[in-house]
Short mmCIF file of N, CA and C and ligand atoms in Angstrom, two decimals:
data_model
loop_
_atom_site.label_atom_id
_atom_site.label_comp_id
_atom_site.label_asym_id
_atom_site.label_seq_id
_atom_site.Cartn_x
_atom_site.Cartn_y
_atom_site.Cartn_z
N MET A 1 92.72 101.01 107.96
CA MET A 1 94.21 101.05 107.82
C MET A 1 94.71 101.95 108.66
N LYS A 2 95.70 101.57 109.42
CA LYS A 2 96.25 102.42 110.48
C LYS A 2 97.79 102.99 109.99
N PHE A 3 97.93 104.10 110.05
CA PHE A 3 99.35 104.74 109.64
C PHE A 3 99.80 105.55 110.61
N MET A 4 101.12 105.55 110.86
CA MET A 4 101.92 106.42 111.52
C MET A 4 102.55 107.43 110.58
N CYS A 5 102.29 108.81 110.68
CA CYS A 5 103.02 109.70 109.96
C CYS A 5 103.81 110.69 110.76
N GLN A 6 105.27 110.63 110.25
CA GLN A 6 106.22 111.60 111.12
C GLN A 6 106.27 112.71 110.35
N MET A 7 105.74 113.83 110.72
CA MET A 7 105.83 115.18 110.05
C MET A 7 107.09 116.27 110.50
N SER A 8 107.78 116.80 109.75
CA SER A 8 108.65 117.70 110.16
C SER A 8 108.30 119.11 109.31
N ILE A 9 108.36 120.25 109.88
CA ILE A 9 107.98 121.36 109.39
C ILE A 9 109.14 122.32 109.01
N THR A 10 109.44 122.76 107.97
CA THR A 10 110.44 123.90 107.90
C THR A 10 109.90 124.96 106.98
N PHE A 11 109.73 126.24 107.66
CA PHE A 11 109.20 127.30 106.91
C PHE A 11 110.54 128.27 106.26
N PRO A 12 110.16 128.72 105.38
CA PRO A 12 111.14 129.61 104.83
C PRO A 12 111.72 130.66 105.77
N GLU A 13 113.08 131.10 105.80
CA GLU A 13 113.33 132.12 106.67
C GLU A 13 112.93 133.28 106.52
N SER A 14 112.52 133.50 105.24
CA SER A 14 111.83 134.78 104.70
C SER A 14 110.39 134.90 105.04
N MET A 15 109.81 134.00 105.65
CA MET A 15 108.45 133.94 105.72
C MET A 15 108.07 134.88 107.13
N SER A 16 107.12 135.98 107.14
CA SER A 16 106.75 136.77 107.98
C SER A 16 106.10 135.89 109.27
N PRO A 17 106.28 136.39 110.52
CA PRO A 17 105.41 135.87 111.85
C PRO A 17 104.16 135.81 111.44
N GLU A 18 103.63 136.75 110.72
CA GLU A 18 102.08 136.87 110.67
C GLU A 18 101.57 135.76 109.63
N THR A 19 102.57 135.61 108.65
CA THR A 19 102.01 134.32 107.68
C THR A 19 102.16 133.14 108.33
N LYS A 20 103.17 132.83 109.15
CA LYS A 20 103.38 131.72 110.01
C LYS A 20 102.31 131.42 110.94
N ALA A 21 101.79 132.52 111.61
CA ALA A 21 100.77 132.47 112.49
C ALA A 21 99.36 131.93 111.75
N ASP A 22 99.26 132.55 110.34
CA ASP A 22 98.13 132.23 109.50
C ASP A 22 98.25 130.92 109.26
N TYR A 23 99.14 130.40 108.74
CA TYR A 23 99.29 128.81 108.43
C TYR A 23 99.01 128.05 109.71
N GLN A 24 99.44 128.34 110.72
CA GLN A 24 99.22 127.66 112.02
C GLN A 24 97.72 127.57 112.36
N ALA A 25 97.10 128.66 112.19
CA ALA A 25 95.72 128.61 112.47
C ALA A 25 95.03 127.84 111.60
N GLN A 26 95.33 128.03 110.31
CA GLN A 26 94.60 127.01 109.56
C GLN A 26 94.79 125.44 109.48
N GLU A 27 96.02 125.36 110.04
CA GLU A 27 96.35 123.91 110.21
C GLU A 27 95.68 123.36 111.45
N LYS A 28 95.43 124.25 112.33
CA LYS A 28 94.65 123.72 113.71
C LYS A 28 93.44 123.46 113.40
N GLU A 29 92.55 124.21 112.53
CA GLU A 29 91.34 124.27 112.25
C GLU A 29 91.09 122.92 111.31
N TYR A 30 91.78 122.48 110.34
CA TYR A 30 91.88 121.47 109.60
C TYR A 30 92.05 120.14 110.46
N SER A 31 93.34 120.24 111.14
CA SER A 31 93.55 119.17 112.02
C SER A 31 92.57 118.61 112.93
N GLN A 32 91.94 119.79 113.65
CA GLN A 32 90.91 119.26 114.47
C GLN A 32 89.77 118.84 114.09
N ALA A 33 89.31 119.23 112.82
CA ALA A 33 88.19 118.70 112.01
C ALA A 33 88.39 117.24 111.61
N LEU A 34 89.45 116.92 111.45
CA LEU A 34 89.97 115.56 111.18
C LEU A 34 89.87 114.57 112.35
N GLN A 35 90.30 115.30 113.39
CA GLN A 35 90.41 114.51 114.83
C GLN A 35 88.70 114.40 115.39
N ARG A 36 87.97 115.32 114.88
CA ARG A 36 86.52 115.16 115.31
C ARG A 36 85.93 114.00 114.55
N ALA A 37 86.30 114.08 113.37
CA ALA A 37 85.63 113.05 112.47
C ALA A 37 86.29 111.80 112.63
N GLY A 38 87.11 111.46 113.34
CA GLY A 38 87.75 110.19 113.76
C GLY A 38 88.89 109.73 112.96
N GLU A 39 89.17 110.39 111.84
CA GLU A 39 90.37 109.79 110.93
C GLU A 39 91.69 109.98 111.48
N PHE A 40 91.84 111.12 112.25
CA PHE A 40 92.96 111.32 112.95
C PHE A 40 93.15 111.22 114.38
N GLU A 41 93.56 109.96 114.55
CA GLU A 41 93.52 109.40 116.25
C GLU A 41 94.31 110.02 117.20
N ALA A 42 95.54 110.53 116.85
CA ALA A 42 96.31 111.20 117.95
C ALA A 42 97.54 112.18 117.20
N ILE A 43 97.92 113.09 117.88
CA ILE A 43 99.30 113.83 117.46
C ILE A 43 100.00 114.00 118.59
N TYR A 44 101.29 114.01 118.39
CA TYR A 44 102.16 114.38 119.45
C TYR A 44 103.24 115.24 118.84
N ARG A 45 103.65 116.15 119.81
CA ARG A 45 104.92 116.80 119.33
C ARG A 45 106.14 116.12 119.55
N VAL A 46 107.09 116.27 118.90
CA VAL A 46 108.44 115.77 119.04
C VAL A 46 109.22 116.65 119.87
N ALA A 47 109.71 116.19 121.06
CA ALA A 47 110.35 117.14 122.08
C ALA A 47 111.51 117.80 121.35
N GLY A 48 111.35 119.15 121.38
CA GLY A 48 112.77 119.77 120.89
C GLY A 48 112.74 120.09 119.21
N ARG A 49 111.80 119.55 118.70
CA ARG A 49 111.80 119.75 117.20
C ARG A 49 110.44 120.40 116.73
N TYR A 50 110.42 121.12 115.58
CA TYR A 50 109.16 121.44 114.96
C TYR A 50 108.60 120.23 114.13
N ALA A 51 108.37 119.27 114.89
CA ALA A 51 107.83 118.02 114.15
C ALA A 51 106.80 117.31 114.96
N ASN A 52 106.07 116.43 114.42
CA ASN A 52 105.08 115.47 115.07
C ASN A 52 105.14 114.25 114.75
N VAL A 53 104.56 113.46 115.65
CA VAL A 53 104.13 111.96 115.08
C VAL A 53 102.54 111.89 115.28
N SER A 54 101.94 111.50 114.13
CA SER A 54 100.51 111.35 114.01
C SER A 54 99.99 109.98 113.73
N ILE A 55 98.94 109.60 114.19
CA ILE A 55 98.18 108.33 113.93
C ILE A 55 96.96 108.58 113.35
N PHE A 56 96.86 107.86 111.98
CA PHE A 56 95.70 108.06 111.20
C PHE A 56 94.94 106.86 111.24
N GLU A 57 93.67 106.89 111.10
CA GLU A 57 92.98 105.42 110.86
C GLU A 57 92.07 106.05 109.60
N VAL A 58 92.33 105.34 108.45
CA VAL A 58 91.61 105.74 107.23
C VAL A 58 91.36 104.43 106.45
N GLU A 59 90.41 104.62 105.20
CA GLU A 59 89.87 103.62 104.47
C GLU A 59 90.76 103.40 103.74
N SER A 60 91.78 104.04 103.05
CA SER A 60 92.58 103.49 101.91
C SER A 60 94.00 104.47 101.81
N ASN A 61 94.87 104.05 101.11
CA ASN A 61 96.16 104.90 101.04
C ASN A 61 95.89 106.28 100.21
N ASP A 62 94.97 106.13 99.31
CA ASP A 62 94.37 107.35 98.58
C ASP A 62 93.84 108.46 99.63
N ARG A 63 93.04 107.86 100.61
CA ARG A 63 92.42 108.97 101.50
C ARG A 63 93.56 109.54 102.35
N LEU A 64 94.57 108.61 102.76
CA LEU A 64 95.72 109.33 103.52
C LEU A 64 96.06 110.26 102.82
N HIS A 65 96.47 110.08 101.39
CA HIS A 65 97.36 111.08 100.67
C HIS A 65 96.34 112.35 100.58
N GLU A 66 95.06 112.01 100.33
CA GLU A 66 94.15 113.10 100.45
C GLU A 66 94.22 114.12 101.56
N ILE A 67 94.19 113.39 102.94
CA ILE A 67 94.15 114.06 103.93
C ILE A 67 95.69 114.88 104.35
N LEU A 68 96.71 114.22 103.84
CA LEU A 68 98.17 114.61 104.05
C LEU A 68 98.44 115.87 103.23
N SER A 69 97.89 115.56 101.77
CA SER A 69 98.16 116.88 101.01
C SER A 69 97.31 117.88 101.13
N GLY A 70 96.09 117.70 101.90
CA GLY A 70 95.16 118.87 102.17
C GLY A 70 95.69 119.80 103.43
N PHE A 71 96.76 119.23 104.00
CA PHE A 71 97.16 120.16 105.27
C PHE A 71 97.62 121.35 104.68
N PRO A 72 97.41 122.63 105.28
CA PRO A 72 97.76 123.83 104.73
C PRO A 72 99.21 124.01 104.76
N MET A 73 99.96 123.42 105.67
CA MET A 73 101.22 123.47 105.78
C MET A 73 102.04 122.42 104.83
N PHE A 74 101.22 121.75 104.12
CA PHE A 74 101.92 120.42 103.39
C PHE A 74 102.97 121.09 102.46
N PRO A 75 103.09 122.25 101.95
CA PRO A 75 104.34 122.52 100.99
C PRO A 75 105.54 122.66 101.80
N TYR A 76 105.39 122.92 103.23
CA TYR A 76 106.59 122.96 104.04
C TYR A 76 106.87 121.70 105.04
N MET A 77 106.26 120.80 104.71
CA MET A 77 106.37 119.56 105.51
C MET A 77 107.20 118.39 104.72
N ASP A 78 107.98 117.52 105.39
CA ASP A 78 108.43 116.29 105.08
C ASP A 78 107.74 115.39 105.86
N ILE A 79 107.35 114.34 105.29
CA ILE A 79 106.44 113.41 105.93
C ILE A 79 106.87 112.05 105.63
N VAL A 80 107.06 111.16 106.71
CA VAL A 80 107.53 109.74 106.53
C VAL A 80 106.39 109.08 107.03
N THR A 81 105.74 108.09 106.23
CA THR A 81 104.57 107.27 106.57
C THR A 81 104.98 105.97 106.65
N THR A 82 104.36 105.47 108.00
CA THR A 82 104.74 103.97 108.06
C THR A 82 103.53 103.27 108.37
N PRO A 83 102.95 102.07 107.51
CA PRO A 83 101.89 101.40 107.72
C PRO A 83 101.98 100.56 109.19
N LEU A 84 100.82 100.66 109.82
CA LEU A 84 100.81 99.83 111.16
C LEU A 84 99.86 98.52 111.30
N CYS A 85 100.28 97.54 111.81
CA CYS A 85 99.65 96.41 111.91
C CYS A 85 99.22 96.11 113.49
N LYS A 86 98.60 95.15 113.83
CA LYS A 86 98.03 94.95 115.19
C LYS A 86 99.31 94.06 115.64
N HIS A 87 99.57 94.51 116.88
CA HIS A 87 100.77 93.56 117.59
C HIS A 87 99.95 92.33 118.01
N PRO A 88 100.71 91.30 118.08
CA PRO A 88 100.20 89.94 118.59
C PRO A 88 99.87 90.17 120.20
N ASN A 89 100.83 90.76 120.90
CA ASN A 89 100.64 91.00 122.35
C ASN A 89 99.87 92.25 122.78
N SER A 90 99.20 92.86 121.84
CA SER A 90 98.30 93.77 122.31
C SER A 90 97.04 93.39 123.02
N ILE A 91 96.45 93.95 123.94
CA ILE A 91 95.15 93.56 124.64
C ILE A 91 94.15 94.34 124.27
N LYS A 92 94.24 95.07 123.30
CA LYS A 92 93.13 95.82 122.73
C LYS A 92 92.88 95.25 121.45
O1 LIG B 1 103.08 119.60 114.01
C1 LIG B 1 102.55 120.92 113.50
O2 LIG B 1 102.71 121.89 114.43
C2 LIG B 1 101.89 120.86 112.21
C3 LIG B 1 100.73 120.01 112.41
C4 LIG B 1 100.29 119.05 111.65
C5 LIG B 1 99.17 118.56 111.88
C6 LIG B 1 98.81 119.58 112.89
O3 LIG B 1 97.90 119.36 113.67
O4 LIG B 1 99.77 120.24 113.10
#
C-alpha cells in the first residue's frame, strides 16, 4: 500500500536550539533506518516551508500509523495522509 504523507513541523517558540538539534538528529536516524528498510521510499523538502512530502510503501494502515507516530518529532507534526493508486498511464 502506497501513501503520500505531507508533514509540517512547528516547534514551540520556547524550545532551545540544542533541543531542536537533538530532535533533528533523532529524526534523521529513524528516517534513514526506514528508508534503508524500504518502507520509506522518498522524502522531499517543500520549498520555503519546514515541511516535507514523503512516500511510504507499507503493508497496512496500522503499519503506517506505527511508523508516523514513531517519528521523534511526531508531537510537533501536522500530517495529511493520502492513499495512492497506480495511474493507468504509468509505464512502471
Ligand atoms: O521534514 C523534516 O525535517 C522532518 C522529517 C520527517 C521525516 C524526516 O526524515 O524528516
